[in-house]
CSV table of C-alpha atoms in Angstrom, one decimal:
chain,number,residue,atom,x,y,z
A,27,UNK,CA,-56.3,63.3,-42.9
A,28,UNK,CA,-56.7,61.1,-39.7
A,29,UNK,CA,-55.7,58.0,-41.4
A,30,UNK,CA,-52.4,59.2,-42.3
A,31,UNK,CA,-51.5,60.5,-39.1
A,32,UNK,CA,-52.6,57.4,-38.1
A,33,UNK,CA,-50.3,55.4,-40.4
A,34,UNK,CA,-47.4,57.4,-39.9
A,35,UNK,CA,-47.5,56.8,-36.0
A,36,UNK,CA,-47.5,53.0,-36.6
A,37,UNK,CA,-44.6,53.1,-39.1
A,38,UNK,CA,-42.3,55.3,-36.9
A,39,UNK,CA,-43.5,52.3,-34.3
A,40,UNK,CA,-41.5,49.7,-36.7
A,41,UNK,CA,-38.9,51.8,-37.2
A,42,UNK,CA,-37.9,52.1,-34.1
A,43,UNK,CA,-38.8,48.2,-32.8
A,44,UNK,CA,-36.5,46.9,-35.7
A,45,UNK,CA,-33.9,49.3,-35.4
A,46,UNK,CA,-33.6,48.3,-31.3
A,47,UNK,CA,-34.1,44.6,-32.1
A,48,UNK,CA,-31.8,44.4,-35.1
A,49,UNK,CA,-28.6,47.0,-34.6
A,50,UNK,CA,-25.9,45.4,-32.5
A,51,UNK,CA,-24.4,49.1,-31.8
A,52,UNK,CA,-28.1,50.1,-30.7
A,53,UNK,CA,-27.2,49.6,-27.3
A,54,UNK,CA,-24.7,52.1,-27.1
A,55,UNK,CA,-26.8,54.8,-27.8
A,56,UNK,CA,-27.9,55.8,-24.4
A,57,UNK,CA,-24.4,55.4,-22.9
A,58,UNK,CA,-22.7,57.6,-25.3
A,59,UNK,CA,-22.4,61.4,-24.8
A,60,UNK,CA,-25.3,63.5,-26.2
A,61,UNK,CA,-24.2,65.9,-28.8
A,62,UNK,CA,-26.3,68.8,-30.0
A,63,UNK,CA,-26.0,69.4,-33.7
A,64,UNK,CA,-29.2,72.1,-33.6
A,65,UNK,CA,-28.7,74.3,-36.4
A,66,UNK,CA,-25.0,72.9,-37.7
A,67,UNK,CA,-23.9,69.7,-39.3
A,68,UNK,CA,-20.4,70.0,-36.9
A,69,UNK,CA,-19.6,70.4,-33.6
A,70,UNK,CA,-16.4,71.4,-32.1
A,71,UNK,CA,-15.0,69.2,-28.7
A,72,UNK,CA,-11.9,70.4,-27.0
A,73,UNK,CA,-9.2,68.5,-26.6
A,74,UNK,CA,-6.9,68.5,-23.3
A,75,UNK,CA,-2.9,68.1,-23.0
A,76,UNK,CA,-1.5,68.7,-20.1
A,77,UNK,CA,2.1,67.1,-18.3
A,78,UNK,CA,2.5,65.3,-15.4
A,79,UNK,CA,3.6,65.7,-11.9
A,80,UNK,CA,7.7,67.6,-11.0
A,81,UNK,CA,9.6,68.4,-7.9
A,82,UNK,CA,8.3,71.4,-5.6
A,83,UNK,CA,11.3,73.9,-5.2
A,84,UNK,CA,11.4,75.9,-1.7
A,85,UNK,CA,13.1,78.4,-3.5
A,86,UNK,CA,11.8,78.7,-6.9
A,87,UNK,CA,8.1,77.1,-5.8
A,88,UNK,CA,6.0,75.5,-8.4
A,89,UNK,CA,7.4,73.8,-11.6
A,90,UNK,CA,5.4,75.1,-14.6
A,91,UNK,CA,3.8,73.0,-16.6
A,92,UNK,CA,2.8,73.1,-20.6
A,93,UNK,CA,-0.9,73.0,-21.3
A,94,UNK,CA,-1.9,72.1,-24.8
A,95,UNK,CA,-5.9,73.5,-26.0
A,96,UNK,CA,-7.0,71.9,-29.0
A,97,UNK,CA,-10.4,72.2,-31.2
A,98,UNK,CA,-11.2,68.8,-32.1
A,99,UNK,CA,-14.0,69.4,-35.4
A,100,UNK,CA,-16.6,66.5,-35.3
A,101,UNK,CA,-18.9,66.9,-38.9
A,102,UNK,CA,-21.8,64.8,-39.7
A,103,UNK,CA,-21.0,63.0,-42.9
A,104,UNK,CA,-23.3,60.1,-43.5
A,105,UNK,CA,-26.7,61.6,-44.9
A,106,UNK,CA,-28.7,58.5,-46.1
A,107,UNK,CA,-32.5,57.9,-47.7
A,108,UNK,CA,-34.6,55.6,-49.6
A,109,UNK,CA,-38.2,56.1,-51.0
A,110,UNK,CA,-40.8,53.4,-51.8
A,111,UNK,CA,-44.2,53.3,-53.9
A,112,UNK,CA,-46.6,50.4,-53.5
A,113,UNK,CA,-49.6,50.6,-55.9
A,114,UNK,CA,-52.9,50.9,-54.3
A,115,UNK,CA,-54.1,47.7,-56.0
A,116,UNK,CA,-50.8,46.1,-55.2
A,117,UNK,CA,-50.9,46.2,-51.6
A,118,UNK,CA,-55.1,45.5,-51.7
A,119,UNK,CA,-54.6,42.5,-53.4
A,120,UNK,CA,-51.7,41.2,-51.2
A,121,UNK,CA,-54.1,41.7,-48.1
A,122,UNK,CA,-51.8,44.8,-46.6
A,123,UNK,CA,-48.7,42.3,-46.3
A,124,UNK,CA,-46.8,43.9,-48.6
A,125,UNK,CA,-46.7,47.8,-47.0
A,126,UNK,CA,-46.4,46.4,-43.4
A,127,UNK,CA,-43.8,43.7,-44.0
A,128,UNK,CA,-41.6,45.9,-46.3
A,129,UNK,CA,-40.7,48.4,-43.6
A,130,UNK,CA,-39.8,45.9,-41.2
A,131,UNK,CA,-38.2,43.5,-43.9
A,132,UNK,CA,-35.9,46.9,-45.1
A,133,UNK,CA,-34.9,47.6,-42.2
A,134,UNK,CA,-33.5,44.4,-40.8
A,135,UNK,CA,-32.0,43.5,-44.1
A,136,UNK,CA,-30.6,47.1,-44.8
A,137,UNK,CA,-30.8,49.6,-42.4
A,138,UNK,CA,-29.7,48.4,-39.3
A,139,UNK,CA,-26.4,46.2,-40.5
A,140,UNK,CA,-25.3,49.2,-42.3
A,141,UNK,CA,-25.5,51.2,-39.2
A,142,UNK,CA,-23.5,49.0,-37.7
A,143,UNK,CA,-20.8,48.5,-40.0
A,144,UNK,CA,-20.5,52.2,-40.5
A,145,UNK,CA,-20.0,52.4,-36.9
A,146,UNK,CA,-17.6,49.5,-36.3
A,147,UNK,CA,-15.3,50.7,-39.8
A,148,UNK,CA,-15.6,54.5,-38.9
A,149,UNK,CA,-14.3,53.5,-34.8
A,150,UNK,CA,-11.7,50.7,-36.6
A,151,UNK,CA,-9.6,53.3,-38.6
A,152,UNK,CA,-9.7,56.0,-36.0
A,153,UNK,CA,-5.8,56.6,-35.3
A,154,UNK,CA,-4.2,56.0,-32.2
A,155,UNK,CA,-6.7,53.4,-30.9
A,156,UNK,CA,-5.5,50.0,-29.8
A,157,UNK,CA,-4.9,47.3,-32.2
A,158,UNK,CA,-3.2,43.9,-32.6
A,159,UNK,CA,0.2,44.7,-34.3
A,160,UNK,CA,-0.4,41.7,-36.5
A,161,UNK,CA,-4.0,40.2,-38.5
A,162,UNK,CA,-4.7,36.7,-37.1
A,163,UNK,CA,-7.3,33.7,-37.8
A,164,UNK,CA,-8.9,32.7,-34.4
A,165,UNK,CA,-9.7,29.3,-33.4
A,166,UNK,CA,-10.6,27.3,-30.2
A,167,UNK,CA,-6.9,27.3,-29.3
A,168,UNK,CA,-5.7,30.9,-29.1
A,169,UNK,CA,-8.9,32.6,-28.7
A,170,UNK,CA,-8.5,33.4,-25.2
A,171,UNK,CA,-4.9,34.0,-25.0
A,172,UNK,CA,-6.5,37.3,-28.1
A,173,UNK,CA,-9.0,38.1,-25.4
A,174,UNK,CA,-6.7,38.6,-22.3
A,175,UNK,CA,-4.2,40.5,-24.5
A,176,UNK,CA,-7.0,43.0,-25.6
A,177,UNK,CA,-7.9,42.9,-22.1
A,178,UNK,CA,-4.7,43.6,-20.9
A,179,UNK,CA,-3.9,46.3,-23.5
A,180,UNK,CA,-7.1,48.3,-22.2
A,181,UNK,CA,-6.3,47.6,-17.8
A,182,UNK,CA,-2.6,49.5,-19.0
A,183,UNK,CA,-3.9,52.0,-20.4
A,184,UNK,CA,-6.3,52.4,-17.6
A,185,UNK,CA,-9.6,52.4,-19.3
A,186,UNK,CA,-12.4,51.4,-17.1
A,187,UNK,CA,-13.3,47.8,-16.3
A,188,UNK,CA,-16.9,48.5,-16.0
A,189,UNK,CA,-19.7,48.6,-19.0
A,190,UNK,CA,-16.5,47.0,-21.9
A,191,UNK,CA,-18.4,45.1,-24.9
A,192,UNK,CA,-17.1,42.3,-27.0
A,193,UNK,CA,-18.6,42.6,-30.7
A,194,UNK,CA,-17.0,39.5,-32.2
A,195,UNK,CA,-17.5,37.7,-35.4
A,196,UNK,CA,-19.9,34.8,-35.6
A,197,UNK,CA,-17.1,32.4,-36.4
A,198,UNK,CA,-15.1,33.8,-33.4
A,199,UNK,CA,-18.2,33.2,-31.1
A,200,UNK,CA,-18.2,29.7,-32.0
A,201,UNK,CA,-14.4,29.5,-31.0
A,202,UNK,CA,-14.8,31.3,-28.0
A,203,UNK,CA,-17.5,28.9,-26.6
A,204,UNK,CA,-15.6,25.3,-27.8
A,205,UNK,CA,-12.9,27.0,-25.7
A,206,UNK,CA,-14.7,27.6,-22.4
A,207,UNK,CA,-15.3,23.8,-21.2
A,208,UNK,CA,-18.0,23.4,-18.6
A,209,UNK,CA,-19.2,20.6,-16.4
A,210,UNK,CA,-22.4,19.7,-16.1
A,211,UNK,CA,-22.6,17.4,-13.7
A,212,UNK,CA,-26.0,15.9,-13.3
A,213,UNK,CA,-27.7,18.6,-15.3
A,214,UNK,CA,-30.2,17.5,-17.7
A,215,UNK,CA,-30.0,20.4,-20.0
A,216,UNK,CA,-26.7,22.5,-20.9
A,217,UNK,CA,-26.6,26.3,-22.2
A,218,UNK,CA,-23.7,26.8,-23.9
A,219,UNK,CA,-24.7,30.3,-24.4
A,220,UNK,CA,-21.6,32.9,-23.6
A,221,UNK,CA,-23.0,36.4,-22.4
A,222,UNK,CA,-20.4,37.5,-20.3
A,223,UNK,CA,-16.9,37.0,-20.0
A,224,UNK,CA,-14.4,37.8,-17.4
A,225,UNK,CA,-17.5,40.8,-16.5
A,226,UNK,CA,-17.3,41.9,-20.1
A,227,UNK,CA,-20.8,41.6,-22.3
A,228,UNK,CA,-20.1,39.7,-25.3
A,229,UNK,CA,-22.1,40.4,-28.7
A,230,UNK,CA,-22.1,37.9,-31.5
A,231,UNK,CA,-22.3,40.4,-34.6
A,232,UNK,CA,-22.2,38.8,-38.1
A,233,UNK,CA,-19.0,39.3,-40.4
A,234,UNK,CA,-20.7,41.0,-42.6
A,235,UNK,CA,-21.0,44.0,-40.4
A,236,UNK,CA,-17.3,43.7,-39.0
A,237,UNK,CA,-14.7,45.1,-41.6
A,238,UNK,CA,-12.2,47.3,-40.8
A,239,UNK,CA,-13.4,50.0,-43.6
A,240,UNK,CA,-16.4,49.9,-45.6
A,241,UNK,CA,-17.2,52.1,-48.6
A,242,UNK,CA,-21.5,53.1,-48.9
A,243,UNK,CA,-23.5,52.9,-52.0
A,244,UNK,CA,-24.6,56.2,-53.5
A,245,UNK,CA,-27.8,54.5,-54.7
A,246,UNK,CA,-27.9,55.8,-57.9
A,247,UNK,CA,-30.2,53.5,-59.1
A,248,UNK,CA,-33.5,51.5,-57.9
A,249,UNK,CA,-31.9,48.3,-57.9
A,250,UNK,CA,-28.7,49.8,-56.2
A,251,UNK,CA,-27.2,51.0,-52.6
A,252,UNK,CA,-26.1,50.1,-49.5
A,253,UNK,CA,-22.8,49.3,-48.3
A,254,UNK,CA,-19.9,46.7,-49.1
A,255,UNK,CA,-16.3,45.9,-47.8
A,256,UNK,CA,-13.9,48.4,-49.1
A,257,UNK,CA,-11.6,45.7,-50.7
A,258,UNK,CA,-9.5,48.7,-52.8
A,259,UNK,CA,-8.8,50.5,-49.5
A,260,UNK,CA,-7.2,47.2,-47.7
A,261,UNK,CA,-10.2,46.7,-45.6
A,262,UNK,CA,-10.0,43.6,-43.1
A,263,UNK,CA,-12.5,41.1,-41.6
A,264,UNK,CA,-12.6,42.2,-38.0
A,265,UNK,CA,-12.3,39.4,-35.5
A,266,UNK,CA,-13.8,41.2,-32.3
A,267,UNK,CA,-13.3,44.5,-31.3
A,268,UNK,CA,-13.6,45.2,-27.5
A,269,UNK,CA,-15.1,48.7,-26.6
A,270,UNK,CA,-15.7,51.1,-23.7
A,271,UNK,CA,-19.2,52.7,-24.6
A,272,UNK,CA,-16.9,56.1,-22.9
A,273,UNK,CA,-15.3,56.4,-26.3
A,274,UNK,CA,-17.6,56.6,-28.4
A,275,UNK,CA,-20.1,58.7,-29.7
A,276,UNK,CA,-23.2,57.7,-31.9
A,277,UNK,CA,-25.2,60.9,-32.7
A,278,UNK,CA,-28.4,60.8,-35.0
A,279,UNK,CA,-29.2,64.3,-35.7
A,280,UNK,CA,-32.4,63.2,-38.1
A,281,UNK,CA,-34.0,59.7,-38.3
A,282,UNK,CA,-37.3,60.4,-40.3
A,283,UNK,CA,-40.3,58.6,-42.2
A,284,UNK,CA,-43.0,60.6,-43.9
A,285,UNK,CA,-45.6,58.6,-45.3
A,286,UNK,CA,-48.1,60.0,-47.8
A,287,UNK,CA,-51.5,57.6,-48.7
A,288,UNK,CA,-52.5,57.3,-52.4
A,289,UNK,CA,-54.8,59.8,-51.7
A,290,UNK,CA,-52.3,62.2,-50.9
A,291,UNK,CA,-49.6,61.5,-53.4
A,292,UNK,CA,-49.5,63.3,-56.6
A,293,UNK,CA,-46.9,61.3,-58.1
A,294,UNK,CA,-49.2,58.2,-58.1
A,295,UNK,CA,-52.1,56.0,-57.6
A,296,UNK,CA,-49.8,54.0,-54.4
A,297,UNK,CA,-48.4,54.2,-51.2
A,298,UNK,CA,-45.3,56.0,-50.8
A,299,UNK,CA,-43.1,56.5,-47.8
A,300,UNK,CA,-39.8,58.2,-47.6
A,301,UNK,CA,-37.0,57.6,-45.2
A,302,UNK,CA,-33.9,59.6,-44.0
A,303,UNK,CA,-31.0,58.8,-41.8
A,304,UNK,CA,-28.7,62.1,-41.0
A,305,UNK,CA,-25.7,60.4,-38.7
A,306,UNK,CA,-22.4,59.2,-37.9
A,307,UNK,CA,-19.8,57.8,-35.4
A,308,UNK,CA,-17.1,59.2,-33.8
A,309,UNK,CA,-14.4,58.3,-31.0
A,310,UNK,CA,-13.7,61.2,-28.1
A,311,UNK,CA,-11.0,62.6,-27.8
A,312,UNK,CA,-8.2,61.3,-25.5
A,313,UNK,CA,-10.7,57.8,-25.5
A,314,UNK,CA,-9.0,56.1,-28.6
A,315,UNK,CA,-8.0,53.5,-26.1
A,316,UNK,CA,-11.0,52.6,-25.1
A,317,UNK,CA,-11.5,50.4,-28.6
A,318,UNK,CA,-9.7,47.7,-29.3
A,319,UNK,CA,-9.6,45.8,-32.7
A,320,UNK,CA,-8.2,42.6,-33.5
A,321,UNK,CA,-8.4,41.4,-37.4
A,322,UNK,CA,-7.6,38.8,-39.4
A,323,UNK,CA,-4.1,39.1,-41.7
């Protein structure tokens, strides 16, 4: 039926504007390394070992070195949906506002900040990444002084200067600009705006996407699902975490509406549209110092 098609095409429309316009981790996408999960939920990286650098011998020749081949398994674990019926006579009688506002209203609230926390928790507990050795609260004072260490942390172990983000919390934002003091001399206006500091893009994100480990909603019931801080498992509030888009990788094997009209759905006299979300996060191999975190104790 033309209509549907043609319903379907605008829905996938909102998906994708929202998602874009609402995910903070959104823009990673394209930067990270595609992975092809056709026909299998895991995919196998290798991971390299090798030694450095010994003396030459002019009798003996060549030093040997040990090299270390290991099959790093990366599965797909976060499978995610939600279905919705709006009556025919609901949505008539609401002028359309409810059907079209729903899907965008769903996805800002829902979709996308759960996306991002599963990103920033899954990247956060990764072993061997960088971390501050000890929680802290940030304020205007010490701030900075965080920021260089993180920086500092990632120029020794040589990760690349170019294309590093700062996600940091709201509250930390706020810090970070009452500690950069600017004059304004005869301007009339002032934007005290930070987008960029010391070459590295910075990314207000709100707390409630930055924990340390987050545990996701099985949705059981109509009324239920999502995600929450895992408060059991000693998650943390995250302060800001500094990433190389290098490390990471964001792979969404399925992302999926199917919309059927009332006159297509059996089940009932409404509007129904069903949405799946077959994804996860991972850090590369060898990359785990391309994140760091820094949390509050």
């Amino acid at each position: 039926m033309p209509n549907s098609i043609d319903l379907v095409s605008k829905f996938l429309a909102i998906l994708a504007e929202v998602y874009k316009l609402e995910s903070k981790t959104a823009g990673m996408d394209a930067m990270t390394m595609p992975v092809d999960f056709g026909g299998a939920n895991e995919v196998k990286v290798m991971k390299l070992t090798t030694v450095g650098l010994g003396n030459y011998s002019r009798v003996t020749g060549y030093p040997a070195g040990d090299v270390t081949a290991e099959w790093v398994t990366m599965q797909l674990t976060a499978e995610r949906g939600r279905s919705f019926t709006i009556d025919r006579m609901d949505n008539e009688e609401s002028l359309g506002l409810v059907l079209g506002n729903l899907i965008r209203t769903w996805m800002r609230e829902h979709v996308a900040p759960e996306i991002d926390a599963y990103r920033f928790a899954k990247y956060a507990s990764t072993p061997d990444i960088l971390k501050v050795s000890e929680g802290a609260t940030l304020n205007a004072n010490n701030i900075l002084a965080a920021f260089d260490d993180a920086m500092y942390e990632m120029n020794e172990a040589e990760v690349p200067e170019e294309g590093r983000r700062l996600y940091i919390s709201m509250s930390c934002f706020e810090s970070l600009k009452a500690a950069i003091t600017r004059t304004l001399d005869n301007q009339t206006t002032a934007d005290r705006r930070i987008k960029m500091l010391d070459n590295v893009e910075v990314i207000p994100v709100p707390q409630s996407r930055l924990y340390t480990k987050i545990v996701l909603d099985a949705g059981a019931t109509s009324s239920a699902g999502g995600y929450a801080k895992d408060v059991a498992g000693g998650a943390k509030d995250i302060n800001f975490m500094l990433v190389h888009p290098s490390a990471v990788i964001q792979p969404i094997k399925l992302n999926q509406v199917k919309y059927f009209s009332p006159e297509v759905n059996q089940i009932s006299d409404g509007h129904l549209w069903q949405y799946r979300l077959y994804h996860d996060a991972f850090v590369q191999p060898n990359h785990e110092k391309g994140i760091y975190v820094h949390h509050k104790a």
